[in-house]
GROMACS .gro file of C-alpha atoms in nm:
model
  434
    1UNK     CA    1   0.000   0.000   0.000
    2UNK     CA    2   0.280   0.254   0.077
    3UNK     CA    3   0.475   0.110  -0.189
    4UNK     CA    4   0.859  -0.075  -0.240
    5UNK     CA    5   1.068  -0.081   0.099
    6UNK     CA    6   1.362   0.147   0.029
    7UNK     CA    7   1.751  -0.010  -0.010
    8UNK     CA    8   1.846   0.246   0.248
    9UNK     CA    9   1.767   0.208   0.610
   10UNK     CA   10   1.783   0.488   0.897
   11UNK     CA   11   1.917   0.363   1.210
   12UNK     CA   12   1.801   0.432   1.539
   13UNK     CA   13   2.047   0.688   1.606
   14UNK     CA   14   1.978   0.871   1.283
   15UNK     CA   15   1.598   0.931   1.356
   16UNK     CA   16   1.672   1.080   1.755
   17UNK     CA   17   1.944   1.277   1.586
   18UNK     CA   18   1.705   1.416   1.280
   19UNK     CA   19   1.446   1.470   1.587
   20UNK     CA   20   1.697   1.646   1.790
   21UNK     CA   21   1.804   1.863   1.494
   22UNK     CA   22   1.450   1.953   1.423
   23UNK     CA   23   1.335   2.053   1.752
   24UNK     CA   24   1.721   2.238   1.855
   25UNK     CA   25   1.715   2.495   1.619
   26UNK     CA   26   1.562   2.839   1.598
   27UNK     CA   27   1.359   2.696   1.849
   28UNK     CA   28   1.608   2.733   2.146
   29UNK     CA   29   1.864   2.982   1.976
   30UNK     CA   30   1.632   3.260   1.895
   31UNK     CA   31   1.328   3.170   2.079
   32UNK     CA   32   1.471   3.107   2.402
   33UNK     CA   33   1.539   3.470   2.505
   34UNK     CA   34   1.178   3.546   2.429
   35UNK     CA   35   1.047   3.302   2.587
   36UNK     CA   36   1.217   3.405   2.896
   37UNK     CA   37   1.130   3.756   2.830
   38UNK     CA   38   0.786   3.725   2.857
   39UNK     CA   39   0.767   3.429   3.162
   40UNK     CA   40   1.075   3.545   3.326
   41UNK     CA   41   1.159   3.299   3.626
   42UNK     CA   42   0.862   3.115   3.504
   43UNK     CA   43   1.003   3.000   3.181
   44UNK     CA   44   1.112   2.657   3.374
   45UNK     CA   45   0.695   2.646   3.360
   46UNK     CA   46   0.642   2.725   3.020
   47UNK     CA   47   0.904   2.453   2.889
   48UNK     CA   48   0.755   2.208   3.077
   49UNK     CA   49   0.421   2.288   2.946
   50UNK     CA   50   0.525   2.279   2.642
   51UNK     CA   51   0.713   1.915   2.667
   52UNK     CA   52   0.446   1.770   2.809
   53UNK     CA   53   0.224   1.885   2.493
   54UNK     CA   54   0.516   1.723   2.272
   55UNK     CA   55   0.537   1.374   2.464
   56UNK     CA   56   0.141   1.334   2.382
   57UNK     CA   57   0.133   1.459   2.089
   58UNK     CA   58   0.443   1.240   2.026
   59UNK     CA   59   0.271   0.938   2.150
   60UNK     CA   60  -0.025   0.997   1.868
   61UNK     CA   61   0.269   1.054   1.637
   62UNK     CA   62   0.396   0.715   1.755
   63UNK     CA   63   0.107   0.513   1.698
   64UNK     CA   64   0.019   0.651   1.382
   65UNK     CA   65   0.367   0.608   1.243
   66UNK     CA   66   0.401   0.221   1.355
   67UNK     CA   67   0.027   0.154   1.154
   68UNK     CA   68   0.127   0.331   0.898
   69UNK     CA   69   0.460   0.327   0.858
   70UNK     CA   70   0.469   0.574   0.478
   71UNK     CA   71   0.700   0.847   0.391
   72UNK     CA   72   0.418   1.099   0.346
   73UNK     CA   73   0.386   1.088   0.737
   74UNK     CA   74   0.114   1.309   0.824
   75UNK     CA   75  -0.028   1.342   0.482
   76UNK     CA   76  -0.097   0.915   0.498
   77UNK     CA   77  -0.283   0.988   0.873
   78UNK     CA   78  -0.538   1.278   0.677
   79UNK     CA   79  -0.574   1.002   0.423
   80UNK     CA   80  -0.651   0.759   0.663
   81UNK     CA   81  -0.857   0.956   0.888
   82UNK     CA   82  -1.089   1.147   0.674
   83UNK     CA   83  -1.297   1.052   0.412
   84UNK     CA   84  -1.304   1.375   0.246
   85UNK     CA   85  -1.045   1.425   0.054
   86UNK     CA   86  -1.054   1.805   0.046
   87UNK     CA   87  -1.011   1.783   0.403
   88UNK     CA   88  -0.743   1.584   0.406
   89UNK     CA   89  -0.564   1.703   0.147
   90UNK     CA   90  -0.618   2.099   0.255
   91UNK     CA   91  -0.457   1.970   0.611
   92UNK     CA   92  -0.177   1.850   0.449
   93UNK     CA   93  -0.119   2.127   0.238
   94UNK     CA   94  -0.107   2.346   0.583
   95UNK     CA   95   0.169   2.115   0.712
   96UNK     CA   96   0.357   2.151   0.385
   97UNK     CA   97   0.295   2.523   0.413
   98UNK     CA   98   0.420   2.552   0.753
   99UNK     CA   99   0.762   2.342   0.722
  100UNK     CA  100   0.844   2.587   0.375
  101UNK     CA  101   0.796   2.903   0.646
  102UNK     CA  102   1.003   2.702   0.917
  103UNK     CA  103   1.270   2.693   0.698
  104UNK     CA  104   1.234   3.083   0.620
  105UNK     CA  105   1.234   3.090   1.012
  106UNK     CA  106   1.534   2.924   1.054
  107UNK     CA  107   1.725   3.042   0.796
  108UNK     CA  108   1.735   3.380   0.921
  109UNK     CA  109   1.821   3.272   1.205
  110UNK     CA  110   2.189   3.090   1.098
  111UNK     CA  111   2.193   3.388   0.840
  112UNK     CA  112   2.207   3.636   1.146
  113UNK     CA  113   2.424   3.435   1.372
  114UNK     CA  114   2.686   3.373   1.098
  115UNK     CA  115   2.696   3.742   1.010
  116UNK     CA  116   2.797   3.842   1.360
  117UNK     CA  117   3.029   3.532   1.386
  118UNK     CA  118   3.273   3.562   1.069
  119UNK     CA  119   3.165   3.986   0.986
  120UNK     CA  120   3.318   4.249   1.221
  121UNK     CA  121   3.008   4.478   1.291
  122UNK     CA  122   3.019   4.751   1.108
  123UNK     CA  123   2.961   4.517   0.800
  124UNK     CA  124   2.674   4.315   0.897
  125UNK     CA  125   2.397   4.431   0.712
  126UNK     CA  126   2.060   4.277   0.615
  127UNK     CA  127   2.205   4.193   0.300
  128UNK     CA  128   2.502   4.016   0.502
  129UNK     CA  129   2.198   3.792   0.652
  130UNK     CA  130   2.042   3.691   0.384
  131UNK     CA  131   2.351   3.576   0.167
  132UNK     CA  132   2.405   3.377   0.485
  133UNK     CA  133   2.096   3.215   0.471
  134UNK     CA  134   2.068   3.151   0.113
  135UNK     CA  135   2.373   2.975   0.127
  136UNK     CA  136   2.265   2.750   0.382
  137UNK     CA  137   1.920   2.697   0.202
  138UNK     CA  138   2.073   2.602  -0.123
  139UNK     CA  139   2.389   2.378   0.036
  140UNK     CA  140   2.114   2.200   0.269
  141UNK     CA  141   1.875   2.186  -0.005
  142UNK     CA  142   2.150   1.988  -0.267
  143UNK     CA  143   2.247   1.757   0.031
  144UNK     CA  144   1.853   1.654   0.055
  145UNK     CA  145   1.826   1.586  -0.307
  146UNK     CA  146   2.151   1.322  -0.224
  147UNK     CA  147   1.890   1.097  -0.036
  148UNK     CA  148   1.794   0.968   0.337
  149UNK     CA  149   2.152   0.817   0.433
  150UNK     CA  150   2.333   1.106   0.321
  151UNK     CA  151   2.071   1.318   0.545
  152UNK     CA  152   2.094   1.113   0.852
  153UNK     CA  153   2.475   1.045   0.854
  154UNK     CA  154   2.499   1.450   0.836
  155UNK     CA  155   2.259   1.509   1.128
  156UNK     CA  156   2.398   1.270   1.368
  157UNK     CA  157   2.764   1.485   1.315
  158UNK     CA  158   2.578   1.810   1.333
  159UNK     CA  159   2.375   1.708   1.636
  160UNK     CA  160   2.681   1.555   1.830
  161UNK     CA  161   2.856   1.883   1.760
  162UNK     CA  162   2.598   2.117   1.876
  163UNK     CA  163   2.550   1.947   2.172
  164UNK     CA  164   2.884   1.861   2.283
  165UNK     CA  165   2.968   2.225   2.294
  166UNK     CA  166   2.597   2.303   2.445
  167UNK     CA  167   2.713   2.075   2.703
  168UNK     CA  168   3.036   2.270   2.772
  169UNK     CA  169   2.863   2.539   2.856
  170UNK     CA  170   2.629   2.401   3.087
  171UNK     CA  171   2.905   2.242   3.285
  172UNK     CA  172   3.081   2.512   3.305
  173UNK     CA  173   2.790   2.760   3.405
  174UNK     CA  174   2.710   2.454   3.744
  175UNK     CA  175   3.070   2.478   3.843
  176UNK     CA  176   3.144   2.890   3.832
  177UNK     CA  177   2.783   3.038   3.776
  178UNK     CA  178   2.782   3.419   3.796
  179UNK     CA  179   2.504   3.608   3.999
  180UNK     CA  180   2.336   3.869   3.843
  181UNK     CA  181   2.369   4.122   4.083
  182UNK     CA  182   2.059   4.375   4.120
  183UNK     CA  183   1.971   4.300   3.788
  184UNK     CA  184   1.815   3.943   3.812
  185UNK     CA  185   1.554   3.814   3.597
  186UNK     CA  186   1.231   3.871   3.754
  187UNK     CA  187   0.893   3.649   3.792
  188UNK     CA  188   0.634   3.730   3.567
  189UNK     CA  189   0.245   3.690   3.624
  190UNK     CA  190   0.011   3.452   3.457
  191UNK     CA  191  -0.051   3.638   3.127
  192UNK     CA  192   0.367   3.626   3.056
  193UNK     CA  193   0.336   3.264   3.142
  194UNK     CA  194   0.037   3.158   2.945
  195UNK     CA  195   0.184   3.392   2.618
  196UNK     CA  196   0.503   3.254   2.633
  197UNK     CA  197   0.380   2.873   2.588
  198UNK     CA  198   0.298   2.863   2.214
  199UNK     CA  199   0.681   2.978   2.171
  200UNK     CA  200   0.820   2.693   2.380
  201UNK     CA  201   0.625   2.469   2.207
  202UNK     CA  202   0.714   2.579   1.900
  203UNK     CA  203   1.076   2.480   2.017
  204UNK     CA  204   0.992   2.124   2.035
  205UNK     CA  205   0.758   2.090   1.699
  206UNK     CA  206   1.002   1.914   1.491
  207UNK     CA  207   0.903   1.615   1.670
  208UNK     CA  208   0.637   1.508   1.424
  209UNK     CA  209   0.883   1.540   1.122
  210UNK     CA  210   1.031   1.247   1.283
  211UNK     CA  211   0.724   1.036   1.155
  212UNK     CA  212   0.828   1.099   0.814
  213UNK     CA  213   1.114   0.890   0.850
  214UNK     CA  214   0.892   0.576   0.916
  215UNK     CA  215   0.922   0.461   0.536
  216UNK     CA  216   1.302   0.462   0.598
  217UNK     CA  217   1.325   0.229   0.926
  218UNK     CA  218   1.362  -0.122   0.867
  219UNK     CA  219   1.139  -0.202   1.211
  220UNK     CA  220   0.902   0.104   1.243
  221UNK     CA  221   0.671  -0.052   1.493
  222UNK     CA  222   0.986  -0.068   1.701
  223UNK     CA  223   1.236   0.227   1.636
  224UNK     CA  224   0.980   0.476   1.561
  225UNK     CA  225   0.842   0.542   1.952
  226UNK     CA  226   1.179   0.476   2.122
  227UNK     CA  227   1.313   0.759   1.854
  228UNK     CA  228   1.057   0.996   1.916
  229UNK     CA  229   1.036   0.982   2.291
  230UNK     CA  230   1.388   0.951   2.386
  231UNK     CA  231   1.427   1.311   2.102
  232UNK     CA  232   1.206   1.472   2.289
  233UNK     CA  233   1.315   1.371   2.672
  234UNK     CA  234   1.639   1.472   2.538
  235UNK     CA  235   1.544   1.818   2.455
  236UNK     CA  236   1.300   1.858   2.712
  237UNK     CA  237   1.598   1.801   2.987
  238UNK     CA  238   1.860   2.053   2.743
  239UNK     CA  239   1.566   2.352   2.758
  240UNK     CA  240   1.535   2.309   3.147
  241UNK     CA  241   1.903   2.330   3.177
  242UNK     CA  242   1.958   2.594   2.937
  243UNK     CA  243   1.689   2.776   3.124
  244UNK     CA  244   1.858   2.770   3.436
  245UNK     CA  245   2.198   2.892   3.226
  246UNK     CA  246   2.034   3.218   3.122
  247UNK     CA  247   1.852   3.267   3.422
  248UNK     CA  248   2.172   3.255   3.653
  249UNK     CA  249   2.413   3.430   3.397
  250UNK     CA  250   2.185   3.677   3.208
  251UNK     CA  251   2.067   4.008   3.373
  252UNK     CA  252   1.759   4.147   3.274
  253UNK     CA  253   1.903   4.441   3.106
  254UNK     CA  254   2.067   4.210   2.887
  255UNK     CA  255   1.812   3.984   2.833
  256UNK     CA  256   1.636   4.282   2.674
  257UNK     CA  257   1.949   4.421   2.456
  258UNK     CA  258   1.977   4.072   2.334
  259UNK     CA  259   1.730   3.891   2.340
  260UNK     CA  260   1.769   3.683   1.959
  261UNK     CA  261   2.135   3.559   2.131
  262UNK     CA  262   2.046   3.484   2.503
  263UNK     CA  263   2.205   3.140   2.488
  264UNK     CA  264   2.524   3.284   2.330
  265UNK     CA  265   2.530   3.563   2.561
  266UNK     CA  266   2.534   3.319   2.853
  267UNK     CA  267   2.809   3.199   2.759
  268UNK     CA  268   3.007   3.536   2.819
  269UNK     CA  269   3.050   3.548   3.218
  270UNK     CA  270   3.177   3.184   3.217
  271UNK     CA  271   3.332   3.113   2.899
  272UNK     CA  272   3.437   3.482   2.774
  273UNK     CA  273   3.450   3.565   2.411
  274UNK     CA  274   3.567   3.251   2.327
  275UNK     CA  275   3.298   3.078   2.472
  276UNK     CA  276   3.055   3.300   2.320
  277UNK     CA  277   3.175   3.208   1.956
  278UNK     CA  278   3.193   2.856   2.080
  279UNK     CA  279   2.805   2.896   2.123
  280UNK     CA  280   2.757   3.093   1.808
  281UNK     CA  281   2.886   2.819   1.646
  282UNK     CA  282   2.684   2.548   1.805
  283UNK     CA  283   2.364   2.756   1.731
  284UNK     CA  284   2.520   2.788   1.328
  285UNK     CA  285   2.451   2.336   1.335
  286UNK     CA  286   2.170   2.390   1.492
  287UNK     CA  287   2.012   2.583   1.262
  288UNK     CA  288   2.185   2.420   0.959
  289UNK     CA  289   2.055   2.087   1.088
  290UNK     CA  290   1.711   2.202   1.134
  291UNK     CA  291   1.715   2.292   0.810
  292UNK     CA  292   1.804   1.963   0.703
  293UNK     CA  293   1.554   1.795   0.880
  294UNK     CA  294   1.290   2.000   0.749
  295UNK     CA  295   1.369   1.990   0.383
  296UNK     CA  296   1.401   1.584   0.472
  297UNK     CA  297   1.031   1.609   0.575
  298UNK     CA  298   0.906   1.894   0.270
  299UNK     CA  299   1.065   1.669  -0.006
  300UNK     CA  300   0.877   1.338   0.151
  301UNK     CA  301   0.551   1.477   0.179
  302UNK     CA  302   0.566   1.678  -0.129
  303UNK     CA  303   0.655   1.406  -0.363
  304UNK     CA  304   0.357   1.162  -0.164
  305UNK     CA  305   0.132   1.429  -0.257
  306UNK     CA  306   0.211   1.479  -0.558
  307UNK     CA  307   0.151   1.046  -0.592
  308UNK     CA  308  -0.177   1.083  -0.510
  309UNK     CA  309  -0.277   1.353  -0.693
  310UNK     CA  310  -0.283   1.608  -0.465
  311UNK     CA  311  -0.008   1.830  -0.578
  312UNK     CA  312   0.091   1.878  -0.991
  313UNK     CA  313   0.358   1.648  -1.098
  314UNK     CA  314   0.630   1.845  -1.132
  315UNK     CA  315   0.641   1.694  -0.738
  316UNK     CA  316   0.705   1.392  -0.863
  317UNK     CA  317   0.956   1.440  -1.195
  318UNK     CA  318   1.301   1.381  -1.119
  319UNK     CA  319   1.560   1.678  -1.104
  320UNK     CA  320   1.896   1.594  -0.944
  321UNK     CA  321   1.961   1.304  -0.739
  322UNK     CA  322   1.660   1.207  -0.513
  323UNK     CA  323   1.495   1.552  -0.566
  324UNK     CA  324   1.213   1.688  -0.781
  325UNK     CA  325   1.126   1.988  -0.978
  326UNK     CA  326   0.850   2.068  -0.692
  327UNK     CA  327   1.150   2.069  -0.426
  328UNK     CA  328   1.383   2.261  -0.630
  329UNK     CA  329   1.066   2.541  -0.697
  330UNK     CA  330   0.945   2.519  -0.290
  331UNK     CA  331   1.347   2.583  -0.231
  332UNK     CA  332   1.319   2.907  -0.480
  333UNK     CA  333   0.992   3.001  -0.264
  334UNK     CA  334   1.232   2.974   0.077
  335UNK     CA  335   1.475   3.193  -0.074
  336UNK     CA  336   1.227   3.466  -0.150
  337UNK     CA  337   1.007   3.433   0.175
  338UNK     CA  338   1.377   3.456   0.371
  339UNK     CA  339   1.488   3.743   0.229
  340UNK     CA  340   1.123   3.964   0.208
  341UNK     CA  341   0.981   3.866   0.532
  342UNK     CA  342   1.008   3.970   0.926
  343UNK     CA  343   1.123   3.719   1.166
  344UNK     CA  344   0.881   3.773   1.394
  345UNK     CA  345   0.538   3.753   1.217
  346UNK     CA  346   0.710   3.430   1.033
  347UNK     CA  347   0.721   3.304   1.335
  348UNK     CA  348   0.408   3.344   1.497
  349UNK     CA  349   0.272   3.245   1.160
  350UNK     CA  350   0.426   2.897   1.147
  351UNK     CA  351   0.359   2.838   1.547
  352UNK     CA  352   0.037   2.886   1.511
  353UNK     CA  353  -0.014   2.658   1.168
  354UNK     CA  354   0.234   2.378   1.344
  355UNK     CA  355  -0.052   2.407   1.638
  356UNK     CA  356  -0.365   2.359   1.404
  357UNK     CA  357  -0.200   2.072   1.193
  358UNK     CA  358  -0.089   1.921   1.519
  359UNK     CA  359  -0.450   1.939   1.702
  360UNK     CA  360  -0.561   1.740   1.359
  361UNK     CA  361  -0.349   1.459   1.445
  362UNK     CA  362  -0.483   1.412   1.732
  363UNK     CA  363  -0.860   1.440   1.541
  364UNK     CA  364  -0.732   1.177   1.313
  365UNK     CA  365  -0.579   0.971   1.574
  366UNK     CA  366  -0.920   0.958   1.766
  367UNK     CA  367  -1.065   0.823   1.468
  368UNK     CA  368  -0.862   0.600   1.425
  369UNK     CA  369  -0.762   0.452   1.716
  370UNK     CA  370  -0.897   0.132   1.700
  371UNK     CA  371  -0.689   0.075   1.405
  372UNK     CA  372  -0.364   0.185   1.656
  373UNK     CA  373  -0.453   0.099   1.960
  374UNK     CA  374  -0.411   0.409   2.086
  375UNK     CA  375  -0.520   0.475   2.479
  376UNK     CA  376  -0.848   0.723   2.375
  377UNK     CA  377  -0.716   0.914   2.744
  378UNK     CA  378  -0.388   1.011   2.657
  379UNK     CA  379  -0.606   1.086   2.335
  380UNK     CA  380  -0.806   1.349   2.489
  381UNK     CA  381  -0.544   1.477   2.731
  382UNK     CA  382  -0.333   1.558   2.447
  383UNK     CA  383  -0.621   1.740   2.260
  384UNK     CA  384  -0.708   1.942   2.510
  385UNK     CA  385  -0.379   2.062   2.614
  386UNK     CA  386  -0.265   2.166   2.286
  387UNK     CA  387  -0.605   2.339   2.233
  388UNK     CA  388  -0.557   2.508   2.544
  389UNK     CA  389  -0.220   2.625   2.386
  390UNK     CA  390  -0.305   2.766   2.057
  391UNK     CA  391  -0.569   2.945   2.320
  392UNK     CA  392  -0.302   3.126   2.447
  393UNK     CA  393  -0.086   3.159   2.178
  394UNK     CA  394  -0.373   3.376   2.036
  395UNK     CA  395  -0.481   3.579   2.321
  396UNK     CA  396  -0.112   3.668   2.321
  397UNK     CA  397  -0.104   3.805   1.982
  398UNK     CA  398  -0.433   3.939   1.988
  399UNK     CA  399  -0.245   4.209   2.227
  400UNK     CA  400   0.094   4.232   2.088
  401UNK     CA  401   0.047   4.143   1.746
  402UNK     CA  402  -0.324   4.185   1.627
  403UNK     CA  403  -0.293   4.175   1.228
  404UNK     CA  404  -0.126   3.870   1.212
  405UNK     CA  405  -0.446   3.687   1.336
  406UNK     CA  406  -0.631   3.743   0.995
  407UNK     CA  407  -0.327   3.664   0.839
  408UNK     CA  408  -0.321   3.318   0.955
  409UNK     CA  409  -0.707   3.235   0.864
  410UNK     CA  410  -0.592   3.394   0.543
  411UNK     CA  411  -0.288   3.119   0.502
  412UNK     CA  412  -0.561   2.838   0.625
  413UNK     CA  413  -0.842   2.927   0.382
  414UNK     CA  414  -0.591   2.942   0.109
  415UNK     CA  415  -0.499   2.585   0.158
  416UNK     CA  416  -0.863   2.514   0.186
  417UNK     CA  417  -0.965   2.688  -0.196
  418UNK     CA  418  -0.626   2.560  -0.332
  419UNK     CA  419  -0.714   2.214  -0.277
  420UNK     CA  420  -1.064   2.226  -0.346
  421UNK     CA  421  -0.959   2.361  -0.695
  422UNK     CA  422  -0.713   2.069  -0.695
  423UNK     CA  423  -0.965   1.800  -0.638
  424UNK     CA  424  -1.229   1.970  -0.872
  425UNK     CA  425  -0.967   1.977  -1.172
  426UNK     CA  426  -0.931   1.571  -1.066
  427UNK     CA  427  -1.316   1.517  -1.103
  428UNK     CA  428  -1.346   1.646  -1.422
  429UNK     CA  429  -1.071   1.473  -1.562
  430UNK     CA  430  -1.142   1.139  -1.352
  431UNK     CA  431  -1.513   1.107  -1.354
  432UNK     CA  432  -1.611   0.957  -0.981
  433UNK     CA  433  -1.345   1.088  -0.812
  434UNK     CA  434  -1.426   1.316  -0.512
   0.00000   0.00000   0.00000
């Protein structure tokens, strides 16, 4: 049903390590200053919050995966789930939507960090940033197109990197951590709390781009849950640790100055300058490898889609290596939305579409769980929680960031008409289908 088993097997390893390098990215690099921001001594809260969301939502992603262990990932759960295909196939296309803006996301992110690692200041520059970042997209990009090995040999050595230098750090902030004086980081009500949630969860969403490496395991059913929920303990114990880093070495004022580098600014009253490039470079992998993880997870789904019918074939006709014209053109739409959009609104905009494609799953999962097996409690639990988060990821932005609220039913109702034109061009060329 989901077609030849591939030649080329990812190992255990190679799935935690594409999960790690999914979920350490942007997500703790340039989110985890905000985060803190906005919670303040809370943040500890807020990460847990959001890990707990991840582990259930993981679980779903778990069971799903093992029945139906395809390459399209989330797209093959839709299909499963829902008999409409419009539905299905409009939920899909808001996943595939979201992981081409998480790549804009991140992108930015290693542009701006390698700009102020190998430029002296006065010559970083927007335009600095974005040659950065197209770089990365286009070298990351080309290494996807060489196929799944080739991916997960690269992100276990990226992921190993990052964190063996992450781990420096830590260590060395337990064994010499400096106080912050009069300047501390202070507690922050309720509303901070509740606001900062949808960012921290954002950290950990690569988690369900794990599921797309089901097609590639040899023993699904087995490797698939251990991968996901040892990635995510993983990270889940590096944010709470990383938490306490920036909360014992940052002061506020400095927090607020620099905010897009807290982790790398950490690293200064330990480590000095060297230890702050040392981190600068560890957050460079981490947002090259998220990139690679992503693209890994765009070019599967795309070209599944594109199978069924669901996307124009160019998805499906060979370019270079493993890739497809479809990639290479999504690649060219990463390389414009990087270098015309803000950070910001891209990524409220792709937290808040990871959210919605993520409470899905669990609608899907619910119908299905007969099928998986799956315990209809942690089910519900997981619903509601999540719901609960894109709650107050909303009530959040409808106070700090009110236009980008229509902007996101905008994206969603898109996805909706482009698929409905999809499936209507199908029926009129394949009488009886729907």
């Amino acid at each position: 049903m989901y077609g030849k088993a591939p030649k080329e097997y990812l190992s255990l390893w190679s799935v935690i390590a594409l999960g790690i390098g999914s979920m350490v990215g942007a997500g703790i690099f340039a989110l985890m200053g905000q985060a803190t921001l906005m919670a303040g001594k809370n943040v500890y809260w807020s990460f847990i919050l959001g890990g707990v969301a991840a582990l259930l939502s993981g679980y779903t992603y778990a069971k799903l995966g093992s029945r139906y262990p395809g390459s399209g990932g989330i797209m093959d759960y839709f299909n499963e789930a829902f008999s409409h295909k419009t539905l299905s196939g409009a939920l899909t296309l808001i996943y595939l939507g979201t992981l081409v803006i998480t790549v804009a996301l991140v992108a930015k992110s290693f542009g701006a960090y390698a700009s102020r690692l190998f430029l002296p200041d006065r010559a970083v520059t927007i335009y600095s940033t974005a040659l950065f970042a197209s770089v990365a997209i286009l070298l990351l990009g080309a290494l996807n197109m060489g196929g799944a090995r080739a991916v997960g040999k690269s992100e276990v050595i990226m992921v190993a990197f990052k964190l063996l230098i992450l781990t420096v750090l830590m260590l060395a902030s337990f064994g010499s951590s400096v106080p912050v004086g009069a300047d501390p980081i202070p507690v922050k009500g309720l509303d901070g709390l509740l606001g900062s949630v949808g960012l921290t969860f954002f950290a950990f969403a690569g988690y369900g781009m794990m599921a797309n490496t089901a097609g590639n395991l040899k023993n699904p059913s087995r490797t698939l849950p251990r991968a996901i929920f040892m990635a995510i303990g993983l990270v889940l114990a590096l944010y709470l640790i990383l938490s306490y880093v920036v909360l014992s070495n940052v002061p506020a004022t400095s927090l607020e100055s620099h905010t897009e580098t807290a982790v790398a600014q950490a690293a200064y009253p330990v480590l000095g300058m060297w230890g702050f490039m040392a981190v600068s470079v560890a957050a460079l992998i981490a947002t090259a490898s998220a990139i690679n993880a992503t693209m890994f997870s765009m070019l599967d789904i795309s070209r599944a889609l594109a199978r069924n019918g669901q996307l124009g074939a160019i998805f499906k006709q060979p370019f270079w290596g493993h890739g497809t014209e479809g990639f290479f053109y999504l690649l060219l739409g990463i390389l414009v939305m990087t270098n015309a959009f803000n950070l910001v609104a891209i990524a409220n905009l792709a937290g808040a579409c990871f959210l919605i494609s993520y409470l899905a799953v669990f609608v899907a999962h619910w119908r299905l769980r007969k099928e998986t097996q799956g315990n209809a409690l942690l089910i519900i639990l997981g619903f509601l929680l999540m719901l609960f988060i894109l709650g107050a990821f909303f009530y959040q932005m409808f106070f700090s960031q009110p236009y980008l609220i229509p902007l996101i039913v905008l994206f969603v109702a898109a996805c909706f008409i482009l698929e409905f034109l999809i499936r209507r061009k199908i029926a009129k060329n394949v009488p009886g289908v729907s």
